[in-house]
Short mmCIF file of C-alpha atoms and ligand atoms in Angstrom, two decimals:
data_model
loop_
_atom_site.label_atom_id
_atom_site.label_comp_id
_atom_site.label_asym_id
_atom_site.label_seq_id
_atom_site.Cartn_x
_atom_site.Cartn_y
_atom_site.Cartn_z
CA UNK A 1 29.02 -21.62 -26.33
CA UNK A 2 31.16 -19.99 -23.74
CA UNK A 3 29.90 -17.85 -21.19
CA UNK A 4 29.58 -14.11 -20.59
CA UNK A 5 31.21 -15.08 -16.77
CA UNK A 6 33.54 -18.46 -18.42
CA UNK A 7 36.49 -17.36 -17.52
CA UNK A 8 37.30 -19.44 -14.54
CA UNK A 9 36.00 -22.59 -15.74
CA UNK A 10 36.81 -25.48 -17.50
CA UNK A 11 34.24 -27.25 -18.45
CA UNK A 12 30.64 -26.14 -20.05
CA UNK A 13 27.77 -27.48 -18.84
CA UNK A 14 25.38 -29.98 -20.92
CA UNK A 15 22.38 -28.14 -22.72
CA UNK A 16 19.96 -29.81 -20.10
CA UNK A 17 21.50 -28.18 -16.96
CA UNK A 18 21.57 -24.55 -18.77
CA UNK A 19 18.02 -25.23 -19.35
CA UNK A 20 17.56 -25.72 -15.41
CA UNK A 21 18.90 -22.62 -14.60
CA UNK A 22 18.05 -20.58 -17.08
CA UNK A 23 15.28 -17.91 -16.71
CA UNK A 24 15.21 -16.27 -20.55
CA UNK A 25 12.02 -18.24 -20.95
CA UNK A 26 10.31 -15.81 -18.65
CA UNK A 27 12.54 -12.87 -17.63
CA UNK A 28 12.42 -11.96 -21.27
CA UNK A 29 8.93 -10.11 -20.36
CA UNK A 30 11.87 -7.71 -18.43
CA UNK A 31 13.56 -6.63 -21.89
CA UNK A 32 12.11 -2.89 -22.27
CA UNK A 33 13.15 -2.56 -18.51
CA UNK A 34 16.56 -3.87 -18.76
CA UNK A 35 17.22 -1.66 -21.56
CA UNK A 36 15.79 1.26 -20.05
CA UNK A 37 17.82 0.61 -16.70
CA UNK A 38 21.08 -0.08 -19.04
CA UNK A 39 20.48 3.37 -20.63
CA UNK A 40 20.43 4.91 -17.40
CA UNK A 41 23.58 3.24 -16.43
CA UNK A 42 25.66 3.98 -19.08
CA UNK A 43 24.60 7.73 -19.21
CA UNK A 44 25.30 7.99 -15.17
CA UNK A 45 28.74 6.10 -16.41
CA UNK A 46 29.21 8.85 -18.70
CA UNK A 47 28.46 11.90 -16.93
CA UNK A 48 30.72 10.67 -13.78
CA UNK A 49 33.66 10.40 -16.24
CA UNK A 50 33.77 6.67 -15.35
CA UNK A 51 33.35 5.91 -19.39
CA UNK A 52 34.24 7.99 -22.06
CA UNK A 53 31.84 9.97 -23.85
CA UNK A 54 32.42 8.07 -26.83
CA UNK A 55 32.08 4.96 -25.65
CA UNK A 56 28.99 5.76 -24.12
CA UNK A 57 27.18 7.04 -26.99
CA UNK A 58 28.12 3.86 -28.63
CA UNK A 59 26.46 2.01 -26.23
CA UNK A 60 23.25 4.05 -26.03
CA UNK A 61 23.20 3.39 -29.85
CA UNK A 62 23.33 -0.04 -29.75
CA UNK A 63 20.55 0.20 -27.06
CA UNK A 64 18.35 1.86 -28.57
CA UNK A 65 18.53 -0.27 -31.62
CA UNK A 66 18.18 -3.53 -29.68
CA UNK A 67 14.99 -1.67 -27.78
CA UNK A 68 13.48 -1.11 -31.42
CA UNK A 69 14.36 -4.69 -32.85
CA UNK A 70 12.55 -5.79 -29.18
CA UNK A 71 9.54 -3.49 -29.76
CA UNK A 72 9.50 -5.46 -33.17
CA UNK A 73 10.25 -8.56 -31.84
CA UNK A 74 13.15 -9.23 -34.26
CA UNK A 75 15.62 -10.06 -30.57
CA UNK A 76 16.18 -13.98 -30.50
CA UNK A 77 17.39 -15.13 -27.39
CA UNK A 78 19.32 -17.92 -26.00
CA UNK A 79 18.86 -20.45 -23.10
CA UNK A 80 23.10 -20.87 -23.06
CA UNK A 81 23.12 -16.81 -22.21
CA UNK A 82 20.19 -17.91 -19.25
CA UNK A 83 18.75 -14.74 -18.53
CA UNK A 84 17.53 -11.51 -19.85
CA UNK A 85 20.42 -9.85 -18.83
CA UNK A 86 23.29 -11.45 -20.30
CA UNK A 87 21.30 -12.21 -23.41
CA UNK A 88 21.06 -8.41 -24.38
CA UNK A 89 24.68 -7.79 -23.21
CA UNK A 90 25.31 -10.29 -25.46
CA UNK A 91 23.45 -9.62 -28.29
CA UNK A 92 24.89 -5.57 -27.43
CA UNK A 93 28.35 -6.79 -28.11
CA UNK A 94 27.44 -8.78 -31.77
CA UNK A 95 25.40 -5.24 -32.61
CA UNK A 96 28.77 -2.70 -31.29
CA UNK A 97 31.91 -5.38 -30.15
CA UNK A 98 33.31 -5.38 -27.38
CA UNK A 99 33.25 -1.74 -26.20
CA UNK A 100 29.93 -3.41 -25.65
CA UNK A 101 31.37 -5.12 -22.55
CA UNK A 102 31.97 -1.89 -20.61
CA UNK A 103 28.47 -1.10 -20.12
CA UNK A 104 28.55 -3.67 -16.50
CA UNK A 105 30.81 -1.22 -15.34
CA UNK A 106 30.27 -0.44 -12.07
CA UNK A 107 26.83 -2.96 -11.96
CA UNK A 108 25.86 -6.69 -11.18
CA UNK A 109 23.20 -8.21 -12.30
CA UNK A 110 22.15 -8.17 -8.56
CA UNK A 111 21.14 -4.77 -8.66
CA UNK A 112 20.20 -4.75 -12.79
CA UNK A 113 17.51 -7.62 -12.25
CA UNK A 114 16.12 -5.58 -9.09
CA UNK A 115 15.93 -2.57 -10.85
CA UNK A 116 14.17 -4.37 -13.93
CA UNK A 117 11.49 -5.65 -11.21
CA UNK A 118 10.99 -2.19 -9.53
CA UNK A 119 10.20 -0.55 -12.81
CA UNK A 120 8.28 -3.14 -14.47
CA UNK A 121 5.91 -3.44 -11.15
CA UNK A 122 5.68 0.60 -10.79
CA UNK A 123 4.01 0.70 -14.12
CA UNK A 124 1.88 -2.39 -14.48
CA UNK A 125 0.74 -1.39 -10.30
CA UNK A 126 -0.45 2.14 -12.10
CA UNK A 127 -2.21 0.29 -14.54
CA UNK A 128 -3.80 -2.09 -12.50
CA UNK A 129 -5.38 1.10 -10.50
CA UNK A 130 -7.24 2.52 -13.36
CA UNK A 131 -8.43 -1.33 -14.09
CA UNK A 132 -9.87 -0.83 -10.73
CA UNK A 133 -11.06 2.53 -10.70
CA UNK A 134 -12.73 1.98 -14.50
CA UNK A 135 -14.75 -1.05 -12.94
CA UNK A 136 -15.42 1.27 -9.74
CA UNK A 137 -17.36 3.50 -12.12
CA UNK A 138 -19.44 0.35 -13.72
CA UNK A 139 -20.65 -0.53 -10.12
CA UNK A 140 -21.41 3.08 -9.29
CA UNK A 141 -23.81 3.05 -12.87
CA UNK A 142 -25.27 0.41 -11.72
CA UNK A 143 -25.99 1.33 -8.18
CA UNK A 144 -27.32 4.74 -9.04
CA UNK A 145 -29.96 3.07 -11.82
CA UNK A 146 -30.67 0.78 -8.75
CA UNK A 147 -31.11 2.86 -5.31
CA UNK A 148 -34.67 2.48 -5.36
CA UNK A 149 -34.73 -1.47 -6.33
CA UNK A 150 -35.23 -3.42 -3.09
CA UNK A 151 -33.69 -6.85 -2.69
CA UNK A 152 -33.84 -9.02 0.27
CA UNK A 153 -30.46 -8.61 2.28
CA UNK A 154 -28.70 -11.78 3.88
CA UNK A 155 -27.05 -13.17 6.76
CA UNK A 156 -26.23 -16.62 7.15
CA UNK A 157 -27.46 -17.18 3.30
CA UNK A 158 -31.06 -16.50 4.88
CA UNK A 159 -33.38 -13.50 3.94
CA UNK A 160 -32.52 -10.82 7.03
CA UNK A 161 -33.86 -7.66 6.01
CA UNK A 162 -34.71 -5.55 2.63
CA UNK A 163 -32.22 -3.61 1.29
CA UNK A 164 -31.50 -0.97 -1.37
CA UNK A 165 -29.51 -3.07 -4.40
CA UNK A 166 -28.00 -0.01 -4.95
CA UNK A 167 -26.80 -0.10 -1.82
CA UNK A 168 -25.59 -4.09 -2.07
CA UNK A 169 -23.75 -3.38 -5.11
CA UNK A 170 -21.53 -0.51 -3.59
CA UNK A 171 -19.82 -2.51 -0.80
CA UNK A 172 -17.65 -3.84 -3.33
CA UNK A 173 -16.84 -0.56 -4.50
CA UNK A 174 -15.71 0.09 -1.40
CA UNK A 175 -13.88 -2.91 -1.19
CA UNK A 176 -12.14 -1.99 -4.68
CA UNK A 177 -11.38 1.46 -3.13
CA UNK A 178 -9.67 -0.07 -0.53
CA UNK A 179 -7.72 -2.72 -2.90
CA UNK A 180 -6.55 1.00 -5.09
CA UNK A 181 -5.81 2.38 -1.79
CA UNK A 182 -3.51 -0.10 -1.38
CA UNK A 183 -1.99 -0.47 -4.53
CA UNK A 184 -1.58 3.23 -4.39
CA UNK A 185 0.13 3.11 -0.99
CA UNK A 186 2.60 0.54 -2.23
CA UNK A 187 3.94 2.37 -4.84
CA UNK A 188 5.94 4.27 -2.55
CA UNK A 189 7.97 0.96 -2.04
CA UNK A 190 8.04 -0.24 -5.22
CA UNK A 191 9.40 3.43 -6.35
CA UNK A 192 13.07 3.09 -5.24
CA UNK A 193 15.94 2.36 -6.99
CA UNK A 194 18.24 -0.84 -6.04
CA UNK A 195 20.70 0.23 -9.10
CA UNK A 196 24.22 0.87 -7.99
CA UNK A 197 24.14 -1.91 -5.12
CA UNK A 198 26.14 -3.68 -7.41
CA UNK A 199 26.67 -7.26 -6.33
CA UNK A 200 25.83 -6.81 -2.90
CA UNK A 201 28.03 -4.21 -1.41
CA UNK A 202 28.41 -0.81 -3.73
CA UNK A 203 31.66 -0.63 -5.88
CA UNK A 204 34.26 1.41 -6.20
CA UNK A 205 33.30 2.96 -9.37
CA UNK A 206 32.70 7.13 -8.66
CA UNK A 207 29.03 6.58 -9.17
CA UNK A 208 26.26 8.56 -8.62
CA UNK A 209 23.33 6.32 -7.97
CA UNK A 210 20.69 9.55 -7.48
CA UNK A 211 21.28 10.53 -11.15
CA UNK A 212 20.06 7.20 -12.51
CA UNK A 213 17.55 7.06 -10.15
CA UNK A 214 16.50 10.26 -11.62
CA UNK A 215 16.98 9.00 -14.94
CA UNK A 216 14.54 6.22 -14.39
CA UNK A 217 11.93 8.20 -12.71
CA UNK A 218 12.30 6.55 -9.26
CA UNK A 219 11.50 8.34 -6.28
CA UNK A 220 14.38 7.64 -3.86
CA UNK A 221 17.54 5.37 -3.42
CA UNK A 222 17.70 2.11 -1.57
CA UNK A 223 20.14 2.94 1.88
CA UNK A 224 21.55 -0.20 2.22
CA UNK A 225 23.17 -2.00 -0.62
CA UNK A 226 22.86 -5.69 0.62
CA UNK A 227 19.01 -4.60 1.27
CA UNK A 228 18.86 -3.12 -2.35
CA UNK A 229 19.58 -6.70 -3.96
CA UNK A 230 17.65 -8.99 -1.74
CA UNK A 231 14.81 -7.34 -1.07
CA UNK A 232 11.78 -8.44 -2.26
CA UNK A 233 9.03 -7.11 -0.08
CA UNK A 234 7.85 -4.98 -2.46
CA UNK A 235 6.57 -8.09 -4.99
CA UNK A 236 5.15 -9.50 -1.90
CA UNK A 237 3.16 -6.50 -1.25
CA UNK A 238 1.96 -6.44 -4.48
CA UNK A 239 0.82 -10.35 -4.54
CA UNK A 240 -0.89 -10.03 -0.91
CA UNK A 241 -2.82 -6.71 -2.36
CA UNK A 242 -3.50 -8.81 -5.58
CA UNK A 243 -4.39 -11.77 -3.27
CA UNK A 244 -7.05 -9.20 -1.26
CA UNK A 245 -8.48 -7.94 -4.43
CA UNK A 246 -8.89 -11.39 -6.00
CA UNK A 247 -10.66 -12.48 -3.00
CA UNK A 248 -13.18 -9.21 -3.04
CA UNK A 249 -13.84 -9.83 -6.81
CA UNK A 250 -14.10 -13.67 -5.90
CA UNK A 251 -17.30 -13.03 -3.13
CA UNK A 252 -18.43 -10.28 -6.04
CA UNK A 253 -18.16 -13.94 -8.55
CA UNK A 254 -20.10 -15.97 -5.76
CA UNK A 255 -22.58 -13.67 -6.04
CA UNK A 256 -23.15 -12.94 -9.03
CA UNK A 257 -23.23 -16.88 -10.10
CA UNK A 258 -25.67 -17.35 -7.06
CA UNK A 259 -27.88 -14.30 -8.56
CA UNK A 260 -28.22 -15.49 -12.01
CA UNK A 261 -29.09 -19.04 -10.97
CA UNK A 262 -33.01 -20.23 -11.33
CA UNK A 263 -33.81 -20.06 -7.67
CA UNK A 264 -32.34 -16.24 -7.12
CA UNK A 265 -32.89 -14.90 -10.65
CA UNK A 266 -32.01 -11.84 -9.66
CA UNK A 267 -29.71 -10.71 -12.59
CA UNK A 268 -28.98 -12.08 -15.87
CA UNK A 269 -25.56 -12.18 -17.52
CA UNK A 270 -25.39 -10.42 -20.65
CA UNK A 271 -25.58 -13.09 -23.62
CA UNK A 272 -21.46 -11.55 -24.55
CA UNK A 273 -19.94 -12.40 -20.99
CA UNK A 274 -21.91 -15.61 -20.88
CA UNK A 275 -21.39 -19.17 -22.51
CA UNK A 276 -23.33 -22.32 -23.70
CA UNK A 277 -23.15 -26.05 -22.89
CA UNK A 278 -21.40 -28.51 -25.46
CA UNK A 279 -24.49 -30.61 -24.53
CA UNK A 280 -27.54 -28.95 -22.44
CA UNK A 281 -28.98 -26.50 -25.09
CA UNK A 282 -30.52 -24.35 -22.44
CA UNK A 283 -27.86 -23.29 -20.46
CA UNK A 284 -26.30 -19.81 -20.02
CA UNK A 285 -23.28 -19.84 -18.12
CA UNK A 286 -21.59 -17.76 -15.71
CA UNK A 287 -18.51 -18.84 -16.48
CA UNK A 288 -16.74 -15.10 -16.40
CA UNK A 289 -17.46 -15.08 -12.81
CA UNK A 290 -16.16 -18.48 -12.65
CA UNK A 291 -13.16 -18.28 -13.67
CA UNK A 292 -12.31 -15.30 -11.79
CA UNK A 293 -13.57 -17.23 -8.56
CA UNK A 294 -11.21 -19.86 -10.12
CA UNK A 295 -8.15 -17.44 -10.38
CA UNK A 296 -8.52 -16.37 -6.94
CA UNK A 297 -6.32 -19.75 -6.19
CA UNK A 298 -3.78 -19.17 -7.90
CA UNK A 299 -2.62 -15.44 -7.36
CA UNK A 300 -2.69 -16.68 -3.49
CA UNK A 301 -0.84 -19.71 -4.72
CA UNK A 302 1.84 -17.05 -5.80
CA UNK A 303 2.11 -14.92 -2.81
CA UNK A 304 2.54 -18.03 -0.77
CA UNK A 305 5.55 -19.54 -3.48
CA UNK A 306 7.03 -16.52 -2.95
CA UNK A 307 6.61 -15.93 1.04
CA UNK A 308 8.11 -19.76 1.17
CA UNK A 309 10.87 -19.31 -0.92
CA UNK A 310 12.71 -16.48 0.68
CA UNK A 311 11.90 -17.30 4.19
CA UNK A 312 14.97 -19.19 5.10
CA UNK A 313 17.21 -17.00 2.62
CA UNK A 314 20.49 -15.76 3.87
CA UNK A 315 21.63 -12.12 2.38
CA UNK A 316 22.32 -11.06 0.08
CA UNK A 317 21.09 -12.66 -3.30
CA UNK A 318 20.72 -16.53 -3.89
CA UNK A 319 19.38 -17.97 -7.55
CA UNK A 320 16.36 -18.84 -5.34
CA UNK A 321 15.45 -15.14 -5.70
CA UNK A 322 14.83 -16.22 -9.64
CA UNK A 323 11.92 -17.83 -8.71
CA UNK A 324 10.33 -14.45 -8.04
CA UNK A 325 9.01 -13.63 -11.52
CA UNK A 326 6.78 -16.03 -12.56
CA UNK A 327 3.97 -15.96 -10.11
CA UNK A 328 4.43 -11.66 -10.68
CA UNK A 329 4.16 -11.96 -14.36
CA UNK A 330 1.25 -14.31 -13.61
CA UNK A 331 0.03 -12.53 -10.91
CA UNK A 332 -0.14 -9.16 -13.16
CA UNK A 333 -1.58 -11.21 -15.79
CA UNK A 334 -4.61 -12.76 -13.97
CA UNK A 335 -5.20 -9.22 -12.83
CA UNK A 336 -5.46 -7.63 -15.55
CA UNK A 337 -7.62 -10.11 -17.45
CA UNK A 338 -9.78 -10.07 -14.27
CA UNK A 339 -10.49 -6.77 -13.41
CA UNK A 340 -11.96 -5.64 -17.26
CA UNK A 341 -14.05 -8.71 -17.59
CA UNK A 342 -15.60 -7.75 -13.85
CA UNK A 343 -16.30 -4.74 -15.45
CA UNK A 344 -17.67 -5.55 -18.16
CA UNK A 345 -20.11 -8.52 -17.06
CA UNK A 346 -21.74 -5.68 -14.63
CA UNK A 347 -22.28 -2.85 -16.81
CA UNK A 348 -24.15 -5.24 -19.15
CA UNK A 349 -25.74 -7.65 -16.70
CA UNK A 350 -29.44 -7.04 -16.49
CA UNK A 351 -31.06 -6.34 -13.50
CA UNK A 352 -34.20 -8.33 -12.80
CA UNK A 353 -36.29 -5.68 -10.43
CA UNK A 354 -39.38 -7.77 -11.06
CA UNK A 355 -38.04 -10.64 -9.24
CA UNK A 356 -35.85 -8.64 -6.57
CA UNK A 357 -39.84 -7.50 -5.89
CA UNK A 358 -41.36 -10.58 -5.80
CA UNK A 359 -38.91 -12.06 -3.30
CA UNK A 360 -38.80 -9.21 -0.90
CA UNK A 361 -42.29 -8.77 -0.95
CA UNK A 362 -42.71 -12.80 0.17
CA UNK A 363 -40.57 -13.50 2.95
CA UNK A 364 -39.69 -12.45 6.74
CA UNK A 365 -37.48 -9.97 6.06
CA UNK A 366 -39.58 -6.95 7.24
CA UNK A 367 -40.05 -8.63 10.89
CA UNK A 368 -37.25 -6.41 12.41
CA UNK A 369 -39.45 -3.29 11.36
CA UNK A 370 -42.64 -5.08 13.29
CA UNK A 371 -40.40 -5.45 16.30
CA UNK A 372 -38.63 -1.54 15.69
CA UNK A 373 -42.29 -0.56 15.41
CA UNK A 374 -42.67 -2.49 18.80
CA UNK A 375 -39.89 -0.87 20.57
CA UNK A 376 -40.69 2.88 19.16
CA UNK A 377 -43.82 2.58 20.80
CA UNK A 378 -42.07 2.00 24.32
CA UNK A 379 -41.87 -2.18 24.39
CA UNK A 380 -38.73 -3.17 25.77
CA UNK A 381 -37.03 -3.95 22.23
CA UNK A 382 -36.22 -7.56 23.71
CA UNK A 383 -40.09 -8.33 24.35
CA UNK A 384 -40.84 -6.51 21.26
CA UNK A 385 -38.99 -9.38 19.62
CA UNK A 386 -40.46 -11.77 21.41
CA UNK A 387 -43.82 -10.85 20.37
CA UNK A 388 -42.64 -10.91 16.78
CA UNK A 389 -41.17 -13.91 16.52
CA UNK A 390 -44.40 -15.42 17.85
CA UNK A 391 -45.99 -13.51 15.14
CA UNK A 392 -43.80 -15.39 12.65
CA UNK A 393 -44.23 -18.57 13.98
CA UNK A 394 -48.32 -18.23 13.59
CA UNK A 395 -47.46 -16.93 10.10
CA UNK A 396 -45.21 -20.48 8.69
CA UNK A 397 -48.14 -22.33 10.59
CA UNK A 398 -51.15 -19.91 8.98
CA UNK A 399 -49.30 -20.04 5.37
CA UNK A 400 -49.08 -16.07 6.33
CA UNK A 401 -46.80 -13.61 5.71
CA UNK A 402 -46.75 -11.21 7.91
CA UNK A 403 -48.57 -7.82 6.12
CA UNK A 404 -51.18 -10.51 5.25
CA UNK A 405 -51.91 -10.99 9.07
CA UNK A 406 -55.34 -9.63 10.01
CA UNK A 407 -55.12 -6.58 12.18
CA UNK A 408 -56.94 -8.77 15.09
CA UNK A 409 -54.40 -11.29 15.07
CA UNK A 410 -51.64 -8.51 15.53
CA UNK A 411 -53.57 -6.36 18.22
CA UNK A 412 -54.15 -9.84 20.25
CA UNK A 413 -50.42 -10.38 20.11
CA UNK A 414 -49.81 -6.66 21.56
CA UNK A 415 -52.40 -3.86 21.39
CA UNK A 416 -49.56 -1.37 20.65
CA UNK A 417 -50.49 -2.27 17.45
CA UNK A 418 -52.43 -0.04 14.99
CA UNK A 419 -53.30 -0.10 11.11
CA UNK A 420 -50.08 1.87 10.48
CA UNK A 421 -48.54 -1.63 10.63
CA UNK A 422 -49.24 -2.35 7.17
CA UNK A 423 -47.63 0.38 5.69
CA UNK A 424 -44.58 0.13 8.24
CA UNK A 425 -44.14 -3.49 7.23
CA UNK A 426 -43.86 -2.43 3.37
CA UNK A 427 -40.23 -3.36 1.51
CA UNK A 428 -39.77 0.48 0.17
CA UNK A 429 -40.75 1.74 3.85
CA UNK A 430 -37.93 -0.07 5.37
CA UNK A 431 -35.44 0.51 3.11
CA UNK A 432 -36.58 4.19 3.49
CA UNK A 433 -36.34 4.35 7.05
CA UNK A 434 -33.20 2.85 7.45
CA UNK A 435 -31.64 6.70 7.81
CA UNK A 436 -28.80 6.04 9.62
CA UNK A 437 -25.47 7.19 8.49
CA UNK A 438 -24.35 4.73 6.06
CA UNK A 439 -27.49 2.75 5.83
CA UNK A 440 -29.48 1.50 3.02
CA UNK A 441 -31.94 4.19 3.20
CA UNK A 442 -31.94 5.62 -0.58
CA UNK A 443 -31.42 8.80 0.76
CA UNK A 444 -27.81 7.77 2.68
CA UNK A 445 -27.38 5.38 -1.00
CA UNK A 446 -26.80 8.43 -2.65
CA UNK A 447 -25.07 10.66 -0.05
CA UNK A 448 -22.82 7.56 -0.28
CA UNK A 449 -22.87 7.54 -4.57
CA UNK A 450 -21.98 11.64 -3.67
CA UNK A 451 -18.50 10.88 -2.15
CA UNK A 452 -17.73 7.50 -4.29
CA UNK A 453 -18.22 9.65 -7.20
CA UNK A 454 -15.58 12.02 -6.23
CA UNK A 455 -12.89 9.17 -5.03
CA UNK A 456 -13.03 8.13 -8.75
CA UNK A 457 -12.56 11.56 -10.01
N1 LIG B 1 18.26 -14.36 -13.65
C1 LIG B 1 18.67 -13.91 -12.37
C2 LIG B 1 17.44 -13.71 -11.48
O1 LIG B 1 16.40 -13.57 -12.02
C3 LIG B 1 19.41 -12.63 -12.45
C4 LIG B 1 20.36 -12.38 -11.31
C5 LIG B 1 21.45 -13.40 -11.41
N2 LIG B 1 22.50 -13.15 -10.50
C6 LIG B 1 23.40 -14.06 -10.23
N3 LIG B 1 24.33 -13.72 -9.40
N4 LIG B 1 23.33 -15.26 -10.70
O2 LIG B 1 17.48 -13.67 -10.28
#
């Protein structure tokens, strides 16, 4: 078949090397954006008198009937036309003839496959921040139902000190409102227009590259036209936010899996985001959380294929730049299955307060409140946790913990020590305490719920 761009050559090449180069395969996700940015194109033609009326409206016919047969998904494509671009000018010209071919007037598909980009990104990024903000408000359920539940906190993977689980559950919310933060932020970079760069350097059409701008809802204008076509920052910035977020909902995976395992038992995974073994008949899953651990690997996978394959790029564009799409589309794709399954697996998981009670009320974890008690009491805080950590040690030998720890034992270790202890050295008491701007104590949990509330509107 000969080629949109034949016209200097002589030969055709074989099926197999079309196949090669072609991108149709995958750029065909582009097709409601290509349209769109032709429509723009052709009325911006139009009104700067660089295409007839007429011909124009002929063109935005045949547009708007390829965009319905694509909404229907009655547009067949071809791998000899290799891209998304030259397949719909293509199938334009079968739909009008060849007044068809003066729509790349004034246009390369330099610019055209930016613009596609731009616009596809700007609204799947918008998307992806309500996924976010939607399983914002599932953590912030949670967390209020659980301000008063105290869990053992951890550093190092060892018991440290009790905690609200309330209070565990929002750092990731705060992580997430960082992630939206970010998406948010990039938007202004993603919301420029590249069309009108033509191949690289502008033409010398009368154009008026603000009106389709405008036309397309972009903010601004790219300044530089070599900079318009070979820039892809903006898809990197959206796969090393993705990359961030998949690594927050990733340590969110790790812990739920670790949670809902026989030794924490702290949750359990609603039966619907859980699944069964082909050959152990009592196990229940995480594999949600999984496979969104899992995923993490391969959105970094794509900002990495894409940071390698334009570093040694000269300007302006190079078919290398082709390569961009995939790991986006995949990128966008493992997002947005992510981010409602997240949700979804913690607004049903159940919450297993009995447990969370048991371990926090057997274990170490209230020893910094013996030694605080210490040091409130006017013991240099380092002695004070000294005298503690003796304390403990007695304990692991005595089979103790430490409330069970006869008052004489504790006097003998420092007389500062009164029957107050026991109450001190309570789970809900430290937690409580804890009063300190941004600390676990409930009553800082929900000043904190207060403002996350109003971040998510
Ligand atoms: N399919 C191409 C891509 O995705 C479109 C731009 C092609 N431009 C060119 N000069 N070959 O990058």
């Amino acid at each position: 078949m000969t080629k949109l761009w034949g016209g200097r050559f002589q030969k055709t090449a074989e099926q197999w090397v079309d196949e090669f180069g072609a991108s149709i395969s995958f750029d065909q996700k582009l097709v409601l954006e290509d349209l769109q940015g032709s429509m723009a194109h052709v009325t911006m033609l139009s009104s700067c008198k660089i295409l007839p009326q007429q011909d124009a409206d002929l063109i935005l016919s045949g547009l708007q009937t390829l965009q319905q047969k694509a909404e229907n998904g009655e547009l067949e494509y071809s791998v000899s036309n290799e891209d998304i671009h030259l397949n719909l000018e293509k199938l334009l010209i079968d739909e009008i003839g060849p007044v068809g071919g003066k729509l790349h007037t004034g246009r390369s598909r330099n610019d055209q496959v930016a613009t596609d980009m731009h616009l596809y990104l700007k609204n799947r990024v918008t998307e992806i921040i309500e996924l976010i903000e939607a399983f914002q408000s599932a953590i912030v359920e949670q967390a209020e139902t659980h301000v008063e539940t105290v869990v053992p906190g951890y550093t190092h993977l060892q018991r440290a000190q009790p905690i609200s689980f309330g209070h565990h559950l929002m750092t990731y919310f705060w992580m997430l409102q960082r992630d939206k933060e970010r998406m948010q932020e990039s938007l202004k970079r993603i919301d420029v227009s590249p069309l009108g760069a033509g191949a690289m350097s502008g033409t010398s059409f009368p154009i008026d590259r603000e009106l389709s701008a405008e036309l397309l809802g972009f903010s601004g204008v790219y300044q530089n036209s070599l900079d318009a076509v070979s820039d892809r920052d903006f898809i990197l910035e959206f796969l090393s936010n993705s990359s961030m977020l998949m690594m927050h909902l990733s340590r969110f995976a790790e812990e739920i899996i670790l949670w809902s395992s026989e030794e924490f038992r702290f949750i359990e995974l609603d039966d619907t985001f859980s699944t069964g073994s082909s050959i152990m008949p009592q196990k229940k899953n995480p594999d949600m959380a999984e496979l969104v651990r899992g995923k993490t690997g391969r959105v970094y996978g794509n900002l990495f294929g894409l940071l390698t394959t334009l570093k040694g790029l000269p300007l302006a564009y190079n078919k290398d730049m082709q390569e961009d799409k995939e790991g986006m589309f995949d990128t966008v794709h493992t997002l947005m299955g992510s981010l409602p399954i997240f949700e979804g697996m913690i607004r049903t998981m159940n919450v297993n307060t009995a447990s969370m009670e048991k371990a926090v009320n057997s274990d170490f974890s209230n020893a910094t409140e013996l030694a605080d008690y210490l040091a409130a009491k006017g013991m240099p805080f380092r002695e004070a946790h000294d005298v503690t950590g003796k304390l403990v040690f007695t304990c692991i030998q005595r089979g103790y913990y430490l409330k069970d720890l006869p008052l004489e034992d504790l006097q003998a270790a420092s007389p500062l020590i009164e029957d107050d202890i026991y109450e001190t050295l309570l789970p809900q008491t430290a937690v409580k305490r804890r009063n300190s701007l941004g600390g676990t104590g409930f009553d800082q949990v929900h000043h904190q719920l207060g403002l996350a509330k109003k971040l998510i509107g």
